[in-house]
Coordinates of C-alpha atoms and ligand atoms in Angstrom, one line a residue:
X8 CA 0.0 0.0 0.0
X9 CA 1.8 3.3 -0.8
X10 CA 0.5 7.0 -0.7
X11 CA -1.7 7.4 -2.8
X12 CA -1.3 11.1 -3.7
X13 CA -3.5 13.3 -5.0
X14 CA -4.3 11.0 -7.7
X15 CA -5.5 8.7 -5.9
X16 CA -8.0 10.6 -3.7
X17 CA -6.0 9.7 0.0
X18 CA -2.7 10.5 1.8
X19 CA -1.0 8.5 4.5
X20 CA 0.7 9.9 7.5
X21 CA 2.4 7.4 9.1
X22 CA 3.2 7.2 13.2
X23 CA 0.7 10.4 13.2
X24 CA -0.1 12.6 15.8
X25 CA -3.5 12.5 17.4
X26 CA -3.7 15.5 19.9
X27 CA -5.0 18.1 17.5
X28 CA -7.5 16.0 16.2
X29 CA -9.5 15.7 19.1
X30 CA -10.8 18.6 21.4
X31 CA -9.7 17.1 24.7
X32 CA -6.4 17.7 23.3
X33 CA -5.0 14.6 25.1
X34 CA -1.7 12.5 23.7
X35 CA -2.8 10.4 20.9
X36 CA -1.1 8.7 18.0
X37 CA -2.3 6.2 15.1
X38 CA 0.1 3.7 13.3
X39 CA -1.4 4.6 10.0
X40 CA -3.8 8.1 9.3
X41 CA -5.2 8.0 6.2
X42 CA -6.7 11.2 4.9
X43 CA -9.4 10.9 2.6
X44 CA -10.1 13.4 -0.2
X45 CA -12.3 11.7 -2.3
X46 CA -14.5 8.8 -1.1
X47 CA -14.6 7.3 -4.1
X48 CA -10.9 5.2 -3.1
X49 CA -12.8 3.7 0.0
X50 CA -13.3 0.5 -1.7
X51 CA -9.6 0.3 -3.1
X52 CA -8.6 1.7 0.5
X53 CA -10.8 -1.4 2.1
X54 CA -9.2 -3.9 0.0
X55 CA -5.7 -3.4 1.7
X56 CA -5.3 -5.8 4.3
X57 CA -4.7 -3.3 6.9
X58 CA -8.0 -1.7 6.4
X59 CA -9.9 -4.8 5.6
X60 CA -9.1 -7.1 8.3
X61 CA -8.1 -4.6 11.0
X62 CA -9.8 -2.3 13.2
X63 CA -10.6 1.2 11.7
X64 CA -11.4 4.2 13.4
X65 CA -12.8 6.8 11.1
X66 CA -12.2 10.1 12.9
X67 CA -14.3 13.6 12.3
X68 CA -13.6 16.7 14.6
X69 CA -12.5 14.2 17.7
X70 CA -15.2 16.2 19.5
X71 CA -17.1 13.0 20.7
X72 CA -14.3 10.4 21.6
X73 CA -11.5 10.3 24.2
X74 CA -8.4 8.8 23.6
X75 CA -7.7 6.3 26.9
X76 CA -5.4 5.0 24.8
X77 CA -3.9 5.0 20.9
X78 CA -6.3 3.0 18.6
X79 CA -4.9 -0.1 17.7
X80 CA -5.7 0.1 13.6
X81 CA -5.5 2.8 11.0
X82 CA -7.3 6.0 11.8
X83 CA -9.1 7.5 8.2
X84 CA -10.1 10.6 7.6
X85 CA -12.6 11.8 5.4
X86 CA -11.5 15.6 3.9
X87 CA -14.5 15.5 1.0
X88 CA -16.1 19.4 1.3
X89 CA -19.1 19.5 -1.2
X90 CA -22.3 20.8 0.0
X91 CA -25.0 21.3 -2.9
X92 CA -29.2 21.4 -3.2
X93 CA -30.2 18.2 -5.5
X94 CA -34.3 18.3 -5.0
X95 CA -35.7 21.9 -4.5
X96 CA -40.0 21.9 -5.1
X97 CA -39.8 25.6 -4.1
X98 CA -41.0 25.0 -0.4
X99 CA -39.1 21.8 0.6
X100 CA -35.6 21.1 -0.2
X101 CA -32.7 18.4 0.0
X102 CA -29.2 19.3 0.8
X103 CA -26.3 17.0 0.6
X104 CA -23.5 17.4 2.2
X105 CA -19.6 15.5 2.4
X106 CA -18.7 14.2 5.7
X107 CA -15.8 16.4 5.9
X108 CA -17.5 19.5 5.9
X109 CA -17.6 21.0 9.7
X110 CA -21.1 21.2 11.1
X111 CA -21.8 24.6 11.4
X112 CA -20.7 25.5 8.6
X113 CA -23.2 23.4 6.8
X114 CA -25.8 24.7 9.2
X115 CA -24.9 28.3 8.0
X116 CA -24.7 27.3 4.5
X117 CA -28.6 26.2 5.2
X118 CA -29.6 29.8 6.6
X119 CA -28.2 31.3 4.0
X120 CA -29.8 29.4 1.3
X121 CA -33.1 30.5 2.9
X122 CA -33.4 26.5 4.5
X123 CA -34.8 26.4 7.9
X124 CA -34.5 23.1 9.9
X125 CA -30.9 22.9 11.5
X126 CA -30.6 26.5 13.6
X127 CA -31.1 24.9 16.9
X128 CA -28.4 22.6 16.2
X129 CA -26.0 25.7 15.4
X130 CA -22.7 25.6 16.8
X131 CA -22.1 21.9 17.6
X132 CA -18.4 21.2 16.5
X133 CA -17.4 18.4 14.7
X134 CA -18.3 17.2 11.2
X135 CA -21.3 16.2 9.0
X136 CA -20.5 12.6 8.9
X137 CA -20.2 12.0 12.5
X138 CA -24.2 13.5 12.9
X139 CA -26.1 11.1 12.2
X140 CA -23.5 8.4 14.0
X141 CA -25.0 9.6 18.0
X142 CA -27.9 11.7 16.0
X143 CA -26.9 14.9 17.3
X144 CA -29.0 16.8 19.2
X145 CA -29.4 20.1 21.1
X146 CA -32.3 23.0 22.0
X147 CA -35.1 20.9 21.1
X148 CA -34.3 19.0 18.1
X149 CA -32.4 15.8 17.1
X150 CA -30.2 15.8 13.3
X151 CA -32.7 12.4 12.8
X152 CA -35.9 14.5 12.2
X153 CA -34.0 16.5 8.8
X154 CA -31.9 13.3 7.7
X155 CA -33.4 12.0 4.3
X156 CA -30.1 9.8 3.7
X157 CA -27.4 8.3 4.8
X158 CA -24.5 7.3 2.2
X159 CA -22.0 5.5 3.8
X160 CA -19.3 2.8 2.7
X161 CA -20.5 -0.4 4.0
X162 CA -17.6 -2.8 5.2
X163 CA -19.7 -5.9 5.6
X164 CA -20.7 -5.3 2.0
X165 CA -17.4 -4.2 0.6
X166 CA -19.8 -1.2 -0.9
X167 CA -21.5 2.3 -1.0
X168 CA -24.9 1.8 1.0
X169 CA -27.5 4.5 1.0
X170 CA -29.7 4.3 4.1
X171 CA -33.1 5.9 4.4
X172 CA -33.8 7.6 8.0
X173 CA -36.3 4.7 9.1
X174 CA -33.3 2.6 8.2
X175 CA -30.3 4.5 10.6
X176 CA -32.1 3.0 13.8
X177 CA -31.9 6.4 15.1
X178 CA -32.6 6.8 19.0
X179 CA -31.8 9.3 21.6
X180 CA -27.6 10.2 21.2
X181 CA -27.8 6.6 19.4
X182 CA -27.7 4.9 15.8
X183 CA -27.3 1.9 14.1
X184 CA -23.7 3.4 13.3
X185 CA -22.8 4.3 17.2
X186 CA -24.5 0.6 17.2
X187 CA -21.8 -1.2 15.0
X188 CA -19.1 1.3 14.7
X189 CA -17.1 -1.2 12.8
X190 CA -19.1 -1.8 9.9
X191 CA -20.2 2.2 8.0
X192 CA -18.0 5.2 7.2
X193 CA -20.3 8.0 6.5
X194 CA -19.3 9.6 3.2
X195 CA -22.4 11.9 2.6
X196 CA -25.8 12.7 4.3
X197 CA -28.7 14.4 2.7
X198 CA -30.3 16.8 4.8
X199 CA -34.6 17.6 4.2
X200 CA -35.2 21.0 4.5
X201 CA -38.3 23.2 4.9
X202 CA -38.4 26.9 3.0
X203 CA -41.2 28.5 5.3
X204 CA -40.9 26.3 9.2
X205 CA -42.4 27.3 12.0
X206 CA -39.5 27.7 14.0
X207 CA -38.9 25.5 17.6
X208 CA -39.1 27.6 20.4
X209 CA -40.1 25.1 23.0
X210 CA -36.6 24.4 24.9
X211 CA -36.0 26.3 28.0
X212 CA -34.2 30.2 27.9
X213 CA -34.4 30.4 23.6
X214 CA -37.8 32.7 23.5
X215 CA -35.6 34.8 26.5
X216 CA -33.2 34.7 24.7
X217 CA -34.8 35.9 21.9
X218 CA -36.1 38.9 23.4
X219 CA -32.7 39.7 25.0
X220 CA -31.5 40.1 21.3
X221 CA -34.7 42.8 20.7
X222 CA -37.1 40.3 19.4
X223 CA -40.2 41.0 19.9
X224 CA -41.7 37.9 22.5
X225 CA -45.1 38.5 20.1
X226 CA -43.3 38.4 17.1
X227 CA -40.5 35.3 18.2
X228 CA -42.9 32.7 16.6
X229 CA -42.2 33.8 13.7
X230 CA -38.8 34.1 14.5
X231 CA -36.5 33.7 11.5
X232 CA -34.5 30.1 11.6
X233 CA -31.4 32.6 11.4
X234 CA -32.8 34.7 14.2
X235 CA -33.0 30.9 16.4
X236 CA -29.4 30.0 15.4
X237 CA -27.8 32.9 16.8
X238 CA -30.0 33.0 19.9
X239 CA -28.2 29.0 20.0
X240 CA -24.6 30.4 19.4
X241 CA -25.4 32.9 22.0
X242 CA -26.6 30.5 25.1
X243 CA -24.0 27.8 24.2
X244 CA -21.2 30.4 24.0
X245 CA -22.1 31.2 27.6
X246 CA -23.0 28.0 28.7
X247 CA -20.2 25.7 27.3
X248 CA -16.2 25.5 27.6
X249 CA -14.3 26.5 24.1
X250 CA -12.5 23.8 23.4
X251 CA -9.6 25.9 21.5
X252 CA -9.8 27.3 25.1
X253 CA -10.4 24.5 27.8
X254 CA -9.8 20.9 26.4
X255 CA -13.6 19.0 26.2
X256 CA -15.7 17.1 24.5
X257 CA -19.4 18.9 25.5
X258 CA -21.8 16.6 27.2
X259 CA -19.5 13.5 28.9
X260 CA -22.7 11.5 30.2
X261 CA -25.6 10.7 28.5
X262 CA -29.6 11.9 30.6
X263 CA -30.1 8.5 32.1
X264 CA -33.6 6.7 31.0
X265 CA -35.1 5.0 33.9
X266 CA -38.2 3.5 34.4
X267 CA -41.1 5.6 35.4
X268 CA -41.6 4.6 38.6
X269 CA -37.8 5.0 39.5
X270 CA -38.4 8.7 38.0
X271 CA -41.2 9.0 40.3
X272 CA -39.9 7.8 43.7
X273 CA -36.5 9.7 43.5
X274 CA -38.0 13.1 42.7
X275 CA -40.4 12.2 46.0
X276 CA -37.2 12.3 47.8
X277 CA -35.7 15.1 45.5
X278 CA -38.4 17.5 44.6
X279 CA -35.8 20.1 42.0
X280 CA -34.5 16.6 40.3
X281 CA -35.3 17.9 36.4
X282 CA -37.0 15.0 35.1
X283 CA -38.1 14.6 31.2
X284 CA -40.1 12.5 28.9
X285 CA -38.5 8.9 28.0
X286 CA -39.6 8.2 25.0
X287 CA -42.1 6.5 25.6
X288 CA -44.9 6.4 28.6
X289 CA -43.1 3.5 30.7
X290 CA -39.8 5.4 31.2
X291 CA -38.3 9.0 32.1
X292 CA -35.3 10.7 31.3
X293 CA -33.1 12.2 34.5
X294 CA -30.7 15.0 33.9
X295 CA -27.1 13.9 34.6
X296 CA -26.0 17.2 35.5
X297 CA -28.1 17.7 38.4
X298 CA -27.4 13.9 39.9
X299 CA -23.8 14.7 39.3
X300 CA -23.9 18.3 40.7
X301 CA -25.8 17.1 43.7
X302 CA -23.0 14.5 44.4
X303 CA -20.6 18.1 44.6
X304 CA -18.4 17.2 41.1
X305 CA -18.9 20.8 39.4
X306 CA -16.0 22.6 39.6
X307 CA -13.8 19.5 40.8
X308 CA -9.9 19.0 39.6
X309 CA -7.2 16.9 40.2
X310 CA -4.0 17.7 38.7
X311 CA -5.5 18.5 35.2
X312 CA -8.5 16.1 34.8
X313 CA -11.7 18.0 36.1
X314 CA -14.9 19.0 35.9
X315 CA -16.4 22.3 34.2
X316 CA -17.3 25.0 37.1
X317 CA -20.4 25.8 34.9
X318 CA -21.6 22.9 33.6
X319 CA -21.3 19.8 36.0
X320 CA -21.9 17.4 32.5
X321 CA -18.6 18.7 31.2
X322 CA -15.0 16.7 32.1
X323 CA -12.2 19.1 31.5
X324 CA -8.6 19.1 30.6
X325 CA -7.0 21.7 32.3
X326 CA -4.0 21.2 30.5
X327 CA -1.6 18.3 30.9
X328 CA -4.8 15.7 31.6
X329 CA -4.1 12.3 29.9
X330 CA -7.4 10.3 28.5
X331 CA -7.1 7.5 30.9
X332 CA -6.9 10.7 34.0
X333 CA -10.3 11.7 32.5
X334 CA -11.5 8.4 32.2
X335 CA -10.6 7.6 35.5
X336 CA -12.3 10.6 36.7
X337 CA -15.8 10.1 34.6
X338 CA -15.7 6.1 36.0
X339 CA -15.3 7.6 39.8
X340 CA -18.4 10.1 39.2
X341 CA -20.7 8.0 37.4
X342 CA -19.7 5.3 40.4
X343 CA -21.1 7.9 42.9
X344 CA -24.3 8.8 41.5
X345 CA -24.9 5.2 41.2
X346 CA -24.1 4.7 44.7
X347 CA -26.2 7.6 46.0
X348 CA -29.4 7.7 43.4
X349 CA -29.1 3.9 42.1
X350 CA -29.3 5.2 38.2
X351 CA -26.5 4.3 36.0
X352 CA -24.4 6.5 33.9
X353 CA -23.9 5.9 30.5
X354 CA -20.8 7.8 28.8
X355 CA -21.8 9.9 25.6
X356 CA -18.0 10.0 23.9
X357 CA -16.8 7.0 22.4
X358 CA -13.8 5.6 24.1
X359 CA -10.7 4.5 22.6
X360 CA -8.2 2.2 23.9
X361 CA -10.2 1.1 27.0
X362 CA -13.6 0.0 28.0
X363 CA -16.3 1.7 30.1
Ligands
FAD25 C1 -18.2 22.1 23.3 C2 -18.9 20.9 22.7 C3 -20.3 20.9 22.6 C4 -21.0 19.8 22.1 N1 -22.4 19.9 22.1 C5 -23.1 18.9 21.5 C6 -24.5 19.0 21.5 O1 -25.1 20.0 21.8 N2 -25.2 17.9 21.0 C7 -24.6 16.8 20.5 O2 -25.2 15.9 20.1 N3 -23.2 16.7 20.6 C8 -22.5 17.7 21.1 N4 -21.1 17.6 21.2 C9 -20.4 16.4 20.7 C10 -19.9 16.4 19.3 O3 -19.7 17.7 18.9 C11 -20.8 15.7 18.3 O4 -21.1 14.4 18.7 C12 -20.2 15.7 16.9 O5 -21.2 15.2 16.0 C13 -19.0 14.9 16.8 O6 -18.4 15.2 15.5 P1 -16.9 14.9 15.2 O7 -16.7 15.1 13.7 O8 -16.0 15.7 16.1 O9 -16.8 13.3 15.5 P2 -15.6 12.5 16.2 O10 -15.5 12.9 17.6 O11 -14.4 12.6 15.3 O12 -16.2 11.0 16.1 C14 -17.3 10.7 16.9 C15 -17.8 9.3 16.5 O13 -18.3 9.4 15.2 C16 -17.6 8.5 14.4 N5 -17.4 9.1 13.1 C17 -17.0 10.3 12.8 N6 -17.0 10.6 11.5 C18 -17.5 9.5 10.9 C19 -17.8 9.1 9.6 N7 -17.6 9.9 8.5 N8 -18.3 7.8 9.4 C20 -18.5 6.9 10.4 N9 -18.2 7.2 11.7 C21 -17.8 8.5 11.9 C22 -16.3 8.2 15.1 O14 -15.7 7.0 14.8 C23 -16.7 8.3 16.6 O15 -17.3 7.0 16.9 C24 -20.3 18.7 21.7 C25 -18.9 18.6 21.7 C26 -18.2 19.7 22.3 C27 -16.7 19.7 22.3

């Protein structure tokens, strides 16, 4: 296998670097990084041994994993930028987008296309392929409810799959990819997006915030999607640690979904517990960040492994923090909200080079 040059659509860095590539910024580095410029050498890339038979971790942003450890395999990387409308009736519209192109980027590309649908997802980092993988979701909506397709290189297959959104298995922070993480490298996903939306104005603080920026309250439900994605930027620019800044990945844990009547006995015992629909009627979702605030983590650090001092769902690296420091830390607070509430945590990053 040789570098395949420009010609070829990849480049291979050998023995490469990890810690800019994920926004922990902990020590990482790969055997083999293959950059990928244009999907279309996936299937020669997958019929090199090392690809084919070996573990492959296909790596965005690095905004969602921590490194515990190096992974063991190649690492690929998928540079492809293209972002173009293919369906447009005049009202509704589909957008596809390469899974290199950075997430809010694509989400501005949208508003300024006049396509409504991804504002309250402004401003999560990382890349367009890694969205549907934990079906990203923030201020009230999930990436699942505007994903028309999936197009992803299918390793079981040895081919280019294109999966229809009742076909990604897509659940809360889950997928069939997060699922099987082995098997689909997202090359493209097609985006449906609505023209004239009634924007979504339901999640807690965006109609205040909305008026702090001089909107009319009357007048927010008709908010413009562009108006709603810079209320977002505003509240998570407040609210969450800039990773160029303070090394993290957002969210560490996952809201716990317990059964109802687990919901319903510990806020009996803890009346300001925040506690949200399941899912479904037989089960309730718990916010992490209060059970782990109430067991005193926010704000905690040891050497340079700790916890955010304003959001107690955020592990930070202060600095020096190695990925098996912050592992250790997440394994010792989801330990004690088991002990003192019974409800297990569940991390949201994918970890690499140990277990949970
Ligand atoms: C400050 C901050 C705030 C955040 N806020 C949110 C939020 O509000 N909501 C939310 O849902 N998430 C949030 N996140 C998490 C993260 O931004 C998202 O999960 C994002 O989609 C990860 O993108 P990435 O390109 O960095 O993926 P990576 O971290 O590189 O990868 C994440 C996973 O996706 C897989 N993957 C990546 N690309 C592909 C591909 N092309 N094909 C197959 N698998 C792939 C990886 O193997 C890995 O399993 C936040 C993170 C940070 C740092």
């Amino acid at each position: 296998m040789t570098d395949g040059g420009a010609v070829a659509g990849y480049r291979i860095v050998e023995n490469a670097r990890l810690d800019a590539r994920n926004t922990f910024g902990v020590h990482a580095s790969a055997p083999m990084l293959v950059e990928v410029a244009d999907a279309a050498a996936l299937p020669e890339l997958f019929g090199y041994a090392i690809l084919r038979d070996g573990p492959v971790l296909v790596l965005g942003g690095g905004s969602n994993l921590l490194f515990a450890g190096d992974p063991q395999g190649a690492v690929l990387a998928l540079g492809g930028q293209q972002v173009r409308i293919i369906e447009d009736d005049g009202g509704q519209a589909i957008v596809r987008a390469d899974a290199g192109v950075e997430w809010h980027a694509l989400v501005l590309w949208t508003l300024g296309h006049g396509l409504a649908g991804l504002e309250n997802l402004a401003l999560i980092p990382g890349t367009v392929g890694a969205a549907p993988i934990q079906n990203i979701g923030a201020y009230g909506v999930e990436v699942r409810e505007h994903i028309h397709v999936v197009e992803a290189f299918d390793r079981t297959l040895g081919e280019v799959v294109r999966l229809a959104r009742a076909d990604c298995a897509f659940a809360y922070r889950d997928s069939l990819f997060k699922r099987d993480p082995d098997r689909y490298v997202v090359i493209a996903v097609e985006f449906v997006l609505q023209r004239d939306a009634a924007p979504r104005l339901e999640y807690a603080g965006l109609r205040e915030e909305l008026l702090a920026m001089g909107l009319d309250a009357a007048a927010s439900d008709s908010a413009r999607a562009s108006q709603v994605a810079e209320a977002v930027c505003r509240i998570r620019r407040r609210k969450l640690p800039d990773p160029a800044v303070l090394g993290n990945a957002g969210s560490f844990f996952k809201n716990p979904i317990v059964p109802a009547a687990q919901a319903e006995a510990l806020q009996a015992t803890h009346a300001s517990l925040p506690v949200f629909r399941g899912g479904d009627d037989a089960t309730r979702k718990l916010s992490a960040a209060w059970l782990i605030d109430a067991c005193g983590w926010k704000g905690f650090r040891e050497g340079d492994a700790g916890v955010a001092a304003s959001h107690a769902l955020v592990l930070v690296n202060h600095g020096q923090a190695s990925g098996a420091q912050l592992l250790d830390l997440a394994q010792r607070i989801a330990t004690s909200v088991r002990e003192r509430f019974g409800v297990g945590l569940e991390p949201e990053p994918r970890i690499i080079g140990a277990t949970w």
